[in-house]
Structures are given as C-alpha cells and as structure tokens.
Backbone as numpy.savetxt, mean C-alpha at the origin, in Angstrom:
# Nx Ny Nz CAx CAy CAz Cx Cy Cz
23.94 -25.33 7.05 22.83 -24.41 7.36 22.94 -23.18 6.46
21.90 -22.90 5.70 21.93 -21.77 4.76 21.82 -20.45 5.51
22.61 -19.47 5.08 22.53 -18.13 5.69 21.61 -17.23 4.87
21.06 -17.76 3.77 20.19 -16.98 2.89 18.95 -16.51 3.64
18.66 -15.23 3.53 17.47 -14.70 4.20 16.22 -15.04 3.39
15.15 -15.40 4.10 13.91 -15.79 3.45 12.81 -14.84 3.88
12.08 -14.34 2.90 10.99 -13.41 3.19 9.70 -13.95 2.60
8.60 -13.76 3.34 7.27 -14.11 2.86 6.48 -12.81 2.69
5.92 -12.61 1.50 5.11 -11.42 1.22 3.68 -11.87 0.91
2.71 -11.40 1.71 1.32 -11.60 1.31 0.95 -10.39 0.44
0.12 -10.61 -0.57 -0.21 -9.50 -1.46 0.92 -9.18 -2.44
1.69 -10.20 -2.81 2.86 -9.98 -3.70 2.44 -9.50 -5.09
1.19 -9.81 -5.51 0.76 -9.41 -6.85 0.25 -7.97 -6.89
0.21 -7.30 -5.74 -0.24 -5.91 -5.69 0.89 -4.94 -5.99
0.56 -3.66 -5.98 1.56 -2.62 -6.24 2.75 -2.75 -5.29
2.49 -2.68 -3.98 3.59 -2.69 -3.01 4.32 -4.02 -3.00
3.55 -5.11 -3.10 4.17 -6.44 -3.07 5.16 -6.63 -4.20
4.82 -6.11 -5.38 5.72 -6.28 -6.53 7.01 -5.47 -6.36
6.89 -4.23 -5.88 8.09 -3.41 -5.64 8.94 -3.99 -4.51
8.27 -4.49 -3.46 9.01 -5.07 -2.33 9.75 -6.34 -2.77
9.08 -7.17 -3.56 9.72 -8.40 -4.04 10.98 -8.06 -4.84
10.88 -7.08 -5.73 12.06 -6.63 -6.51 13.18 -6.19 -5.58
12.82 -5.37 -4.60 13.81 -4.82 -3.68 14.51 -5.94 -2.89
13.72 -6.88 -2.37 14.30 -7.97 -1.57 15.18 -8.89 -2.42
14.78 -9.12 -3.67 15.63 -9.92 -4.57 16.98 -9.23 -4.77
16.95 -7.90 -4.89 18.20 -7.13 -5.04 19.09 -7.28 -3.81
18.46 -7.44 -2.63 19.23 -7.60 -1.39 19.68 -9.06 -1.18
19.34 -9.94 -2.13 19.79 -11.33 -2.04 18.87 -12.25 -1.27
17.63 -11.85 -1.04 16.67 -12.69 -0.32 16.13 -13.80 -1.22
15.69 -14.87 -0.59 14.83 -15.86 -1.24 13.40 -15.41 -0.92
12.62 -15.12 -1.95 11.31 -14.48 -1.75 10.17 -15.46 -2.04
9.30 -15.59 -1.05 8.06 -16.37 -1.19 6.90 -15.39 -1.26
6.00 -15.60 -2.20 4.83 -14.73 -2.32 3.56 -15.53 -2.14
2.72 -15.09 -1.22 1.46 -15.80 -1.01 0.39 -15.27 -1.95
-0.27 -16.17 -2.65 -1.35 -15.80 -3.56 -2.58 -16.65 -3.25
-3.76 -16.08 -3.52 -5.01 -16.81 -3.34 -5.31 -17.58 -4.60
-5.88 -18.77 -4.43 -6.33 -19.51 -5.61 -7.55 -18.80 -6.17
-7.55 -18.55 -7.47 -8.74 -17.98 -8.09 -8.77 -18.42 -9.55
-9.95 -18.34 -10.15 -10.08 -18.82 -11.52 -9.33 -17.91 -12.50
-9.18 -16.64 -12.12 -8.44 -15.71 -12.99 -7.26 -15.15 -12.21
-6.11 -15.77 -12.39 -4.93 -15.32 -11.66 -4.29 -14.16 -12.41
-3.97 -13.08 -11.66 -3.42 -11.88 -12.30 -2.04 -11.60 -11.75
-1.04 -11.82 -12.59 0.34 -11.69 -12.14 1.11 -10.63 -12.93
0.38 -9.72 -13.62 1.11 -8.82 -14.52 2.16 -7.95 -13.80
1.91 -7.62 -12.52 2.88 -6.76 -11.82 4.17 -7.50 -11.48
4.11 -8.84 -11.45 5.33 -9.60 -11.11 5.78 -10.50 -12.26
5.20 -10.31 -13.44 5.58 -11.14 -14.59 7.10 -11.16 -14.81
7.72 -9.99 -14.66 9.16 -9.85 -14.96 10.05 -10.52 -13.91
9.48 -10.90 -12.73 10.30 -11.56 -11.71 9.71 -12.91 -11.28
8.68 -13.35 -12.01 7.94 -14.54 -11.58 8.83 -15.78 -11.49
9.85 -15.85 -12.33 10.73 -17.02 -12.30 11.75 -16.93 -11.16
11.77 -15.81 -10.43 12.75 -15.63 -9.34 12.09 -15.65 -7.96
10.75 -15.68 -7.93 10.05 -15.77 -6.64 9.32 -17.11 -6.57
9.03 -17.55 -5.35 8.32 -18.82 -5.16 6.91 -18.51 -4.66
5.92 -18.85 -5.47 4.53 -18.56 -5.11 3.93 -19.72 -4.34
3.27 -19.38 -3.23 2.62 -20.39 -2.39 1.16 -19.97 -2.20
0.28 -20.95 -2.14 -1.15 -20.65 -2.05 -1.60 -20.58 -0.59
-2.27 -19.49 -0.26 -2.82 -19.30 1.07 -3.88 -18.22 1.03
-4.63 -18.09 2.11 -5.74 -17.14 2.12 -5.88 -16.55 3.52
-5.97 -15.23 3.59 -6.10 -14.54 4.88 -7.38 -14.95 5.63
-8.34 -15.54 4.92 -9.57 -15.97 5.59 -9.45 -17.37 6.18
-8.32 -18.03 5.95 -8.15 -19.42 6.37 -6.85 -19.58 7.14
-6.97 -19.60 8.47 -5.78 -19.66 9.32 -4.91 -20.88 9.09
-5.52 -22.04 8.81 -4.71 -23.25 8.63 -3.84 -23.14 7.37
-4.35 -22.46 6.35 -3.55 -22.29 5.13 -2.35 -21.38 5.41
-2.52 -20.39 6.30 -1.42 -19.48 6.63 -0.31 -20.23 7.38
-0.72 -21.12 8.29 0.28 -21.91 9.02 1.06 -22.82 8.06
0.34 -23.40 7.10 1.00 -24.26 6.11 2.01 -23.46 5.29
1.61 -22.25 4.87 2.50 -21.39 4.08 3.76 -21.06 4.89
3.59 -20.76 6.17 4.76 -20.39 6.99 5.68 -21.58 7.22
5.11 -22.78 7.36 5.96 -23.98 7.49 6.75 -24.22 6.21
6.11 -23.95 5.08 6.76 -24.15 3.78 7.87 -23.12 3.54
7.59 -21.86 3.86 8.53 -20.78 3.55 9.62 -20.62 4.61
9.34 -21.02 5.85 10.27 -20.82 6.97 10.89 -19.42 6.93
10.04 -18.37 6.94 10.55 -17.02 6.71 11.28 -16.43 7.92
12.28 -15.60 7.62 12.91 -14.76 8.64 12.10 -13.46 8.78
11.50 -13.04 7.66 10.71 -11.80 7.65 9.37 -12.06 6.96
8.31 -11.49 7.53 6.96 -11.63 6.97 6.41 -10.23 6.73
5.99 -9.97 5.51 5.40 -8.67 5.16 3.94 -8.89 4.82
3.04 -8.43 5.69 1.61 -8.64 5.45 1.02 -7.44 4.71
1.01 -7.53 3.39 0.51 -6.44 2.54 -0.86 -6.75 1.96
-1.31 -8.00 2.07 -2.59 -8.37 1.46 -3.74 -7.75 2.24
-4.75 -7.28 1.51 -5.93 -6.67 2.15 -6.96 -6.38 1.07
-8.18 -6.09 1.49 -9.14 -5.44 0.58 -8.76 -3.97 0.73
-8.10 -3.41 -0.29 -7.40 -2.14 -0.07 -8.03 -0.92 -0.73
-9.21 -1.07 -1.31 -9.81 0.07 -1.99 -10.91 0.64 -1.12
-10.75 1.91 -0.69 -11.68 2.51 0.29 -13.14 2.47 -0.17
-13.48 2.92 -1.41 -14.90 2.89 -1.81 -15.52 1.49 -1.73
-14.75 0.44 -2.07 -15.27 -0.93 -1.99 -15.62 -1.29 -0.55
-14.92 -0.69 0.40 -15.18 -1.03 1.80 -16.56 -0.59 2.25
-17.15 0.38 1.55 -18.54 0.76 1.86 -19.52 -0.26 1.29
-19.15 -0.88 0.17 -20.03 -1.86 -0.46 -19.88 -3.24 0.16
-18.67 -3.54 0.66 -18.39 -4.86 1.23 -17.72 -4.69 2.60
-18.44 -4.10 3.56 -17.81 -3.78 4.84 -17.40 -5.01 5.65
-18.20 -6.08 5.60 -17.88 -7.27 6.41 -16.68 -8.00 5.83
-16.65 -8.14 4.50 -15.50 -8.79 3.86 -14.22 -7.98 4.12
-14.34 -6.65 4.07 -13.19 -5.78 4.35 -12.69 -6.02 5.77
-13.63 -6.15 6.72 -13.24 -6.40 8.11 -12.52 -7.74 8.24
-13.00 -8.75 7.52 -12.39 -10.08 7.58 -10.97 -10.10 7.02
-10.80 -9.53 5.84 -9.49 -9.53 5.19 -8.52 -8.57 5.86
-8.96 -7.32 5.96 -8.07 -6.21 6.32 -7.87 -6.12 7.82
-8.86 -6.60 8.60 -8.76 -6.59 10.05 -8.39 -7.95 10.62
-9.38 -8.85 10.64 -9.18 -10.17 11.27 -8.08 -10.98 10.59
-7.86 -10.75 9.30 -6.79 -11.45 8.59 -5.44 -11.24 9.25
-5.23 -10.05 9.84 -3.96 -9.76 10.52 -3.80 -10.67 11.74
-4.89 -10.86 12.48 -4.84 -11.75 13.65 -4.49 -13.17 13.23
-5.08 -13.63 12.14 -4.77 -14.99 11.65 -3.29 -15.10 11.30
-2.75 -14.05 10.66 -1.31 -14.05 10.32 -0.46 -14.13 11.58
-0.77 -13.30 12.57 0.01 -13.24 13.80 -0.08 -14.55 14.59
-1.28 -15.14 14.62 -1.47 -16.42 15.31 -0.63 -17.51 14.65
-0.64 -17.53 13.32 0.13 -18.54 12.60 1.62 -18.35 12.84
2.06 -17.10 12.81 3.47 -16.81 13.05 3.86 -17.23 14.47
2.99 -16.92 15.43 3.27 -17.24 16.83 3.45 -18.75 17.03
2.65 -19.55 16.31 2.73 -20.99 16.51 3.80 -21.65 15.63
4.08 -21.07 14.44 4.99 -21.74 13.50 6.40 -21.15 13.53
6.51 -19.83 13.52 7.85 -19.20 13.40 7.92 -17.93 14.25
7.83 -18.06 15.59 7.79 -16.89 16.46 9.05 -16.03 16.44
10.14 -16.60 15.92 11.39 -15.82 15.84 11.42 -14.90 14.61
10.49 -15.09 13.70 10.47 -14.25 12.49 10.13 -12.80 12.86
10.34 -11.89 11.92 9.98 -10.48 12.11 8.79 -10.17 11.21
7.84 -9.41 11.74 6.56 -9.22 11.08 6.30 -7.75 10.80
5.93 -7.47 9.55 5.57 -6.10 9.15 4.09 -6.07 8.79
3.35 -5.15 9.40 1.95 -4.95 9.07 1.77 -3.64 8.31
1.04 -3.71 7.20 0.77 -2.52 6.40 -0.40 -1.74 7.01
-0.07 -0.76 7.84 -1.10 0.14 8.37 -1.29 1.29 7.39
-2.27 2.16 7.66 -2.65 3.15 6.65 -2.99 4.50 7.28
-2.69 5.56 6.54 -3.07 6.91 6.99 -4.58 7.07 7.07
-5.34 6.17 6.41 -6.80 6.24 6.49 -7.29 6.01 7.93
-6.44 5.47 8.78 -6.80 5.30 10.19 -6.99 6.65 10.88
-6.29 7.68 10.39 -6.41 9.01 11.00 -7.74 9.67 10.64
-8.23 9.37 9.41 -9.57 9.81 9.01 -9.84 11.29 9.22
-10.79 11.57 10.11 -11.10 12.97 10.45 -10.05 13.40 11.45
-9.00 14.03 10.94 -7.76 14.14 11.72 -7.94 15.01 12.97
-7.25 14.58 14.02 -7.28 15.28 15.30 -6.21 16.36 15.37
-5.18 16.24 14.52 -4.11 17.25 14.48 -3.38 17.11 13.15
-2.70 18.17 12.75 -1.91 18.12 11.52 -0.54 18.72 11.78
0.53 18.15 11.21 0.52 16.86 10.50 0.31 15.71 11.48
0.10 14.50 10.93 -0.15 13.33 11.76 1.16 12.56 12.00
1.38 12.17 13.26 2.55 11.35 13.58 2.11 10.07 14.30
3.06 9.34 14.85 2.76 8.03 15.46 1.86 8.16 16.70
1.80 9.34 17.29 1.01 9.52 18.52 -0.35 10.19 18.26
-0.64 10.52 17.00 -1.93 11.14 16.67 -3.05 10.13 16.84
-4.13 10.47 17.55 -5.24 9.52 17.71 -5.91 9.20 16.37
-6.41 7.98 16.27 -7.12 7.55 15.06 -8.59 7.95 15.13
-9.15 8.30 13.97 -10.59 8.59 13.86 -11.00 8.18 12.44
-10.98 6.84 12.15 -11.22 6.39 10.77 -12.60 6.77 10.27
-12.69 7.02 8.95 -13.93 7.49 8.33 -14.46 6.55 7.27
-14.01 5.29 7.29 -14.51 4.31 6.32 -14.35 2.93 6.95
-15.12 1.94 6.48 -14.91 0.57 6.97 -13.48 0.09 6.75
-12.84 0.55 5.68 -11.43 0.21 5.43 -10.55 0.77 6.55
-10.73 2.06 6.87 -9.93 2.70 7.92 -10.12 2.03 9.27
-11.36 1.64 9.57 -11.66 0.95 10.83 -10.95 -0.41 10.87
-11.01 -1.15 9.76 -10.37 -2.47 9.70 -8.85 -2.33 9.84
-8.28 -1.31 9.22 -6.84 -1.08 9.32 -6.45 -0.74 10.76
-7.30 0.03 11.45 -7.02 0.39 12.85 -7.00 -0.88 13.72
-7.94 -1.79 13.46 -7.95 -3.07 14.17 -6.65 -3.83 13.91
-6.26 -3.92 12.62 -5.03 -4.64 12.26 -3.81 -4.03 12.93
-3.81 -2.69 13.03 -2.70 -1.98 13.65 -2.61 -2.32 15.14
-3.74 -2.21 15.84 -3.72 -2.43 17.29 -3.49 -3.89 17.66
-3.96 -4.82 16.82 -3.73 -6.23 17.14 -2.24 -6.55 16.98
-1.57 -5.85 16.06 -0.11 -6.03 15.90 0.62 -5.51 17.13
0.23 -4.34 17.62 0.80 -3.80 18.86 0.58 -4.80 20.00
-0.65 -5.33 20.07 -1.03 -6.26 21.13 -0.16 -7.50 21.14
0.05 -8.09 19.96 0.87 -9.31 19.90 2.32 -9.01 20.21
2.81 -7.86 19.80 4.18 -7.46 20.11 4.36 -7.37 21.63
3.41 -6.73 22.29 3.55 -6.49 23.73 3.19 -7.73 24.55
2.26 -8.55 24.06 1.80 -9.72 24.83 2.72 -10.93 24.67
3.26 -11.10 23.46 4.02 -12.32 23.17 5.48 -12.04 22.82
5.89 -10.79 22.96 7.28 -10.40 22.68 7.70 -10.76 21.25
6.78 -10.60 20.31 7.11 -10.82 18.90 7.76 -9.56 18.32
8.62 -9.75 17.32 9.19 -8.60 16.60 8.18 -8.23 15.52
7.18 -7.45 15.92 6.08 -7.10 15.00 5.90 -5.59 15.01
5.88 -5.00 13.83 5.72 -3.55 13.75 4.80 -3.19 12.59
4.33 -1.96 12.62 3.45 -1.45 11.55 4.05 -0.21 10.93
3.90 -0.11 9.63 4.22 1.13 8.93 2.92 1.84 8.61
2.75 3.05 9.16 1.54 3.83 8.87 1.84 4.61 7.60
1.53 3.99 6.47 1.91 4.56 5.18 0.83 5.51 4.67
1.28 6.68 4.29 0.39 7.61 3.61 0.31 7.21 2.14
-0.55 7.87 1.37 -0.79 7.43 -0.01 0.51 7.28 -0.78
0.65 6.17 -1.45 1.84 5.96 -2.27 1.41 5.33 -3.58
1.93 5.89 -4.66 1.44 5.61 -6.01 2.59 5.14 -6.89
2.24 4.71 -8.10 3.25 4.28 -9.07 2.53 3.90 -10.35
3.29 3.63 -11.42 2.65 3.13 -12.64 1.92 1.80 -12.43
2.20 1.11 -11.33 1.54 -0.18 -11.05 0.29 -0.02 -10.19
-0.09 1.19 -9.88 -1.29 1.43 -9.08 -2.51 0.93 -9.85
-3.50 0.41 -9.12 -4.72 -0.07 -9.77 -5.49 1.08 -10.40
-6.19 0.80 -11.49 -6.92 1.85 -12.23 -8.06 2.47 -11.43
-8.49 1.81 -10.34 -9.58 2.37 -9.55 -9.11 3.50 -8.63
-7.80 3.63 -8.43 -7.27 4.68 -7.55 -7.14 5.99 -8.31
-7.42 7.10 -7.61 -7.60 8.38 -8.32 -6.35 8.82 -9.10
-5.16 8.65 -8.55 -3.96 9.11 -9.27 -3.78 8.35 -10.58
-3.97 7.02 -10.52 -3.81 6.21 -11.74 -4.95 6.46 -12.71
-6.15 6.67 -12.16 -7.29 7.00 -13.02 -6.97 8.28 -13.82
-6.34 9.24 -13.13 -5.99 10.52 -13.77 -4.88 10.33 -14.80
-3.80 9.62 -14.42 -2.68 9.46 -15.36 -3.11 8.67 -16.60
-3.93 7.66 -16.39 -4.41 6.81 -17.48 -5.33 7.62 -18.40
-6.19 8.45 -17.80 -7.10 9.27 -18.61 -6.33 10.32 -19.42
-5.33 10.95 -18.80 -4.53 11.95 -19.53 -3.88 11.31 -20.76
-3.32 10.10 -20.56 -2.69 9.39 -21.68 -3.73 8.98 -22.72
-4.89 8.49 -22.26 -5.96 8.06 -23.18 -6.48 9.22 -24.02
-6.68 10.36 -23.36 -7.21 11.54 -24.08 -6.16 12.04 -25.07
-4.89 12.00 -24.67 -3.80 12.42 -25.56 -3.76 11.56 -26.82
-4.04 10.25 -26.63 -3.96 9.31 -27.76 -5.30 9.17 -28.50
-6.29 9.98 -28.09 -7.59 9.96 -28.77 -8.44 8.75 -28.44
-8.15 8.08 -27.32 -8.89 6.86 -26.95 -10.04 7.17 -25.99
-10.08 8.40 -25.49 -11.07 8.79 -24.48 -11.31 10.28 -24.65
-12.54 10.74 -24.33 -12.84 12.16 -24.54 -12.80 12.99 -23.27
-13.22 12.38 -22.13 -13.26 13.17 -20.90 -12.95 12.31 -19.68
-12.68 13.01 -18.57 -12.41 12.36 -17.29 -13.39 12.91 -16.26
-14.05 12.02 -15.52 -14.95 12.44 -14.44 -14.31 12.10 -13.09
-14.30 13.08 -12.19 -13.72 12.85 -10.86 -14.68 13.36 -9.78
-14.32 13.10 -8.51 -15.15 13.54 -7.39 -14.67 14.87 -6.83
-14.13 14.83 -5.63 -13.74 16.04 -4.91 -12.36 16.54 -5.35
-12.32 17.64 -6.10 -11.05 18.20 -6.59 -10.19 18.77 -5.46
-10.83 19.10 -4.35 -10.12 19.77 -3.25 -9.59 18.80 -2.20
-9.92 17.50 -2.32 -9.40 16.52 -1.35 -7.88 16.55 -1.45
-7.23 16.66 -0.30 -5.77 16.76 -0.25 -5.18 15.46 0.28
-4.07 15.06 -0.32 -3.39 13.86 0.15 -1.88 14.10 0.16
-1.22 13.26 0.95 0.24 13.23 1.01 0.64 12.05 0.14
1.07 12.33 -1.10 1.35 11.27 -2.08 2.84 11.05 -2.27
3.28 9.80 -2.13 4.67 9.46 -2.39 4.77 8.33 -3.40
6.00 7.88 -3.66 6.26 6.82 -4.64 6.39 5.47 -3.93
5.62 4.49 -4.39 5.61 3.17 -3.76 7.01 2.55 -3.64
7.84 2.78 -4.63 9.21 2.22 -4.59 10.01 2.74 -3.41
9.80 4.02 -3.04 10.46 4.58 -1.85 9.91 3.94 -0.57
8.60 3.67 -0.57 7.94 3.24 0.67 8.24 1.80 1.03
8.49 0.94 0.03 8.82 -0.46 0.37 10.21 -0.53 1.02
11.08 0.39 0.67 12.40 0.45 1.31 12.24 0.72 2.82
11.26 1.57 3.16 11.00 1.86 4.58 10.50 0.61 5.31
9.66 -0.19 4.64 9.16 -1.43 5.26 10.33 -2.33 5.65
11.25 -2.49 4.72 12.40 -3.36 4.95 13.27 -2.80 6.09
13.50 -1.50 6.08 14.32 -0.89 7.13 13.74 -1.13 8.52
12.40 -1.12 8.62 11.76 -1.33 9.92 12.12 -2.71 10.49
12.20 -3.72 9.62 12.48 -5.07 10.10 13.97 -5.32 10.32
14.81 -4.34 10.00 16.25 -4.50 10.25 16.65 -3.92 11.61
15.70 -3.29 12.31 16.01 -2.66 13.60 16.03 -3.70 14.72
16.80 -3.42 15.78 16.90 -4.35 16.91 15.58 -4.50 17.64
14.83 -3.39 17.77 13.54 -3.49 18.45 12.44 -3.01 17.52
11.26 -3.58 17.69 10.13 -3.27 16.80 9.37 -2.06 17.32
9.12 -1.13 16.44 8.25 0.00 16.76 7.55 0.44 15.49
6.55 1.30 15.62 5.74 1.71 14.47 6.22 3.05 13.92
6.10 3.21 12.61 6.58 4.43 11.96 5.55 4.97 10.98
5.40 6.30 10.97 4.67 6.98 9.90 5.63 7.13 8.71
5.16 6.77 7.52 5.95 6.93 6.29 5.17 7.85 5.36
5.75 9.01 5.07 5.04 10.06 4.33 6.06 11.03 3.73
5.57 11.91 2.85 6.47 12.93 2.29 6.44 14.22 3.09
5.34 14.43 3.85 5.20 15.70 4.58 4.73 16.84 3.70
4.37 16.50 2.45 3.80 17.51 1.53 2.39 17.10 1.19
1.53 18.07 0.94 0.17 17.73 0.57 -0.20 18.38 -0.75
-0.97 17.66 -1.55 -1.41 18.14 -2.86 -2.87 17.76 -3.05
-3.58 18.56 -3.85 -4.99 18.27 -4.11 -5.13 17.37 -5.34
-6.31 16.76 -5.45 -6.65 15.99 -6.65 -6.54 16.92 -7.87
-6.97 18.18 -7.70 -6.87 19.16 -8.78 -5.44 19.37 -9.25
-4.49 19.45 -8.31 -3.08 19.61 -8.68 -2.57 18.39 -9.45
-3.01 17.22 -9.01 -2.62 15.98 -9.68 -3.07 16.02 -11.14
-4.31 16.48 -11.36 -4.86 16.60 -12.71 -4.04 17.61 -13.53
-3.71 18.74 -12.93 -2.92 19.78 -13.64 -1.59 19.23 -14.14
-0.85 18.53 -13.25 0.46 17.99 -13.62 0.32 16.93 -14.71
-0.67 16.05 -14.55 -0.86 14.95 -15.52 -1.17 15.49 -16.91
-2.09 16.45 -16.99 -2.47 16.97 -18.30 -1.39 17.88 -18.88
-0.61 18.53 -18.01 0.53 19.30 -18.49 1.54 18.38 -19.18
1.70 17.18 -18.65 2.66 16.23 -19.22 2.28 15.82 -20.64
0.98 15.86 -20.95 0.56 15.50 -22.31 0.19 16.73 -23.15
0.40 17.92 -22.56 0.18 19.16 -23.31 -1.27 19.47 -23.60
-2.16 19.15 -22.66 -3.60 19.42 -22.84 -4.09 20.29 -21.68
-4.96 21.27 -21.98 -5.59 22.09 -20.94 -6.66 21.24 -20.27
-6.44 20.89 -19.01 -7.33 19.94 -18.33 -8.77 20.45 -18.24
-8.95 21.78 -18.22 -10.30 22.34 -18.05 -11.22 21.99 -19.22
-10.62 21.59 -20.35 -11.44 21.27 -21.53 -12.01 19.85 -21.49
-11.52 19.02 -20.56 -11.96 17.62 -20.62 -12.14 16.94 -19.26
-12.14 17.72 -18.18 -12.35 17.13 -16.84 -13.64 17.66 -16.24
-14.49 16.75 -15.73 -15.75 17.16 -15.11 -15.94 16.49 -13.76
-16.86 17.03 -12.97 -17.16 16.48 -11.63 -18.36 15.53 -11.72
-18.22 14.38 -11.05 -19.34 13.43 -10.96 -19.57 13.13 -9.49
-20.76 13.52 -8.96 -21.01 13.33 -7.52 -20.94 11.87 -7.06
-21.04 10.93 -8.01 -20.94 9.51 -7.63 -19.59 9.17 -7.01
-18.57 9.96 -7.34 -17.22 9.66 -6.86 -16.89 10.37 -5.55
-17.87 11.03 -4.95 -17.63 11.68 -3.66 -18.02 10.70 -2.55
-17.13 10.49 -1.60 -17.34 9.48 -0.56 -18.44 9.88 0.41
-19.12 8.87 1.04 -20.11 9.16 2.08 -19.53 10.00 3.22
-18.30 9.68 3.64 -17.62 10.49 4.66 -16.22 10.77 4.12
-15.96 12.00 3.76 -14.70 12.35 3.11 -13.60 12.58 4.14
-12.40 12.17 3.77 -11.20 12.49 4.53 -10.60 13.70 3.84
-10.56 14.83 4.54 -10.20 16.07 3.84 -8.70 16.33 3.75
-8.00 16.14 4.85 -6.58 16.52 4.82 -5.74 15.50 5.56
-4.94 14.75 4.81 -3.99 13.84 5.41 -2.58 14.30 5.05
-1.77 14.56 6.06 -0.37 14.94 5.82 0.47 14.35 6.95
1.50 13.61 6.57 2.26 12.85 7.57 3.55 13.53 8.01
3.91 13.26 9.25 5.18 13.71 9.81 6.05 12.46 9.99
7.00 12.29 9.08 7.83 11.07 9.08 9.17 11.30 9.77
9.24 12.25 10.72 10.54 12.55 11.33 11.10 11.38 12.14
10.20 10.55 12.74 10.72 9.38 13.48 11.42 8.42 12.52
10.85 8.23 11.33 11.47 7.34 10.34 12.79 7.93 9.84
12.81 9.24 9.69 14.04 9.89 9.21 15.16 9.71 10.24
14.81 9.91 11.52 15.84 9.80 12.57 16.17 8.34 12.87
15.14 7.50 13.00 15.35 6.12 13.44 15.81 5.17 12.35
15.34 5.41 11.11 15.63 4.48 10.01 16.58 5.08 8.98
16.79 6.40 9.06 17.56 7.08 8.01 16.82 7.10 6.69
15.48 7.08 6.76 14.66 7.02 5.55 14.16 8.40 5.13
14.22 8.67 3.84 13.61 9.87 3.27 13.07 9.52 1.90
11.93 10.13 1.50 11.44 9.87 0.14 12.37 10.50 -0.89
12.51 9.85 -2.04 13.43 10.36 -3.07 12.69 10.94 -4.27
11.50 10.40 -4.58 10.76 10.85 -5.77 9.74 11.91 -5.36
9.79 13.07 -6.00 8.88 14.17 -5.67 7.54 14.00 -6.39
6.53 14.72 -5.90 5.16 14.59 -6.38 5.04 14.75 -7.90
5.57 15.85 -8.44 5.38 16.07 -9.89 6.15 15.04 -10.71
7.32 14.61 -10.22 8.08 13.53 -10.89 7.23 12.25 -10.96
6.58 11.96 -9.83 5.76 10.75 -9.70 4.60 10.76 -10.71
3.86 11.86 -10.75 2.69 11.94 -11.65 3.14 11.87 -13.11
4.24 12.56 -13.44 4.75 12.53 -14.82 5.24 11.13 -15.19
5.88 10.45 -14.25 6.32 9.06 -14.47 5.12 8.16 -14.77
4.03 8.36 -14.03 2.83 7.54 -14.22 2.18 7.82 -15.57
2.13 9.09 -15.98 1.55 9.45 -17.28 2.38 8.84 -18.41
3.71 8.96 -18.30 4.59 8.39 -19.34 4.41 6.88 -19.45
4.28 6.21 -18.30 4.10 4.76 -18.31 2.77 4.39 -18.96
1.72 5.20 -18.71 0.42 4.92 -19.32 0.43 5.23 -20.82
1.17 6.24 -21.24 1.31 6.51 -22.69 1.96 5.31 -23.37
2.99 4.77 -22.73 3.67 3.61 -23.31 2.76 2.39 -23.34
2.04 2.17 -22.23 1.13 1.03 -22.13 0.03 1.09 -23.19
-0.59 2.27 -23.31 -1.71 2.43 -24.26 -1.20 2.49 -25.70
0.01 2.96 -25.86 0.60 3.04 -27.21 0.83 1.67 -27.82
0.97 0.66 -26.93 1.16 -0.70 -27.43 -0.11 -1.27 -28.02
C-alpha cells in the first residue's frame, strides 16, 4: 500500500493551480490536474512541471466526468480552484458564471461524497463575497453582500461547502482569499494589466495605459504565499474556513505608481481614465483580517505589496524582451 499522498487540483492551468502544483510537488505529493477538453489547450503556466503532474480530463459542468476523475486520481486532498474567475466577465455571462463558479462546487462535493468521502476538500472562496462591506476589516464572521454575479456565485459555492461539511461530516473547508497576484496573473486583471503596460511602455511597444477607478482599494498579496495557506487548511484535524489576506490596502493608483517607478517613467505622462473599465457596481474597500489563519495555521504573508508589483514588472520586462 503506497503512503504517497495524492492531490487533485481543478484549475491547475490557472495562476493559483500552477503555484499550488509546484508547492505540492515539493512536499512529495503525486499531483493530478483536471483540465477541460478544448480546441486550444493553454498550459504555459505549468509547462515547466507538465512532465511531473498527471492531467485528467473533466468539466465542472458535467458531474459524471468529475466522478470519473476522482475514481482515477483516488485523491487524499481535492483543491477546487476552477471557476469563471474574472469579475467583469460575470456581468456578460452571469448564467455561465453561476454554473461554473456556483453549481460546479455542488457537483464536486457530490462526486467526492459518492467516490472518496474520506478525502479532504478545499474550496476557493473570494473576498468578492463581501462586496459592499458591512464592516472593516473583514473576517470569517463578516456578513456577505456580493456586488457582482461572480461574488454571488462564490457565496453560493462557499455556503454549499459549509452545508456539505455539516450535513455529511466531510472534511471540507473554504479559504476566503483576498486579491492575490503574481507574474502568472491573467492580462485581464488590473495588476497584471498595469505591470505589463509599464514594461511595454518602457520597451517602446505601447504608448499609454487606460484604467478605470484609480481610487478602488484592494488587499493585494502574492499567490505563492496564498497557496501555502490552502495546503495548511487541509492539514488541520478539523475543517473550518479562513480569511487569507495581508491586512494592508492599496489603491489602483498606488499600484500604477510602483509599477512605473520600477521602469523609471512618470506615470502621469502615459496613464488615462477610461469609463468603460468602471464596474456597474463597484467594490470600494476590501481589507482582510487574517488573524484566525495566523493563530490557527501559523500562516503569514511573506511578500510585501511593492515587492510583488516590482516582481511582476520585472517578469513582464523579461517576457516582452524575448
């Protein structure tokens, strides 16, 4: 009987999935990554570890495929990171977002309950569930007031995880993660859009950057720190939910200042406002209180905000320089 730990990651080709896969491989896990069949498969975030992970085909919209994946992987730990994860898209595709990001969690939990109920389950919850915040900073007991179809779908996924934990005694927990970024962040996200533009303008490949609300504040951390918290949650004897955040807040404007400082350009000469990028319902201030994670998991973020933005700009300079 093998003692090797087996983990299944949905969304392995995304930012968090790729960092988590790296981390679990370092811990000696056998890692299975669930991917959807598509005509254009995109594996650039896991290219460097693709020969060390086992990819299995499944889809959050198809419960029978999830059960097949779980029978194949026989996981000890399941990390459900797959979702329609871009907030603006959730306004354009609200029903699809509900199916993937909300109901998809139920399909995962149902499959786990029937195939591998002894496994431990991690659900990727989001600070977007707090939306129009009821109190600051936000902790595990702060009421949700989501302000986008994405936030609403995440709240459903969060509560259905609580429900299955309490109804079926599953080891299922959620990490309420505040914004977390990295050089692997998608170009549609504001931090990466900024770091990529700063590098592009520095290299003469682009003339200006257009953004929405400069005053929107977020609690931004490094994705590599946050996947460690996910793993720590599943190592605990009992399952509970944790806020994962830095406890610091910065504006989009500050992000722009740091990014353009890294390339030695005065941002005021090349950054403009475009009302198209302002959300129908804006989330103004998200700041997390991660003291439960600090006390219960011994977790603290290691990469600071300005280090993170400079790291992203440097990575984009290298990428574009090629």
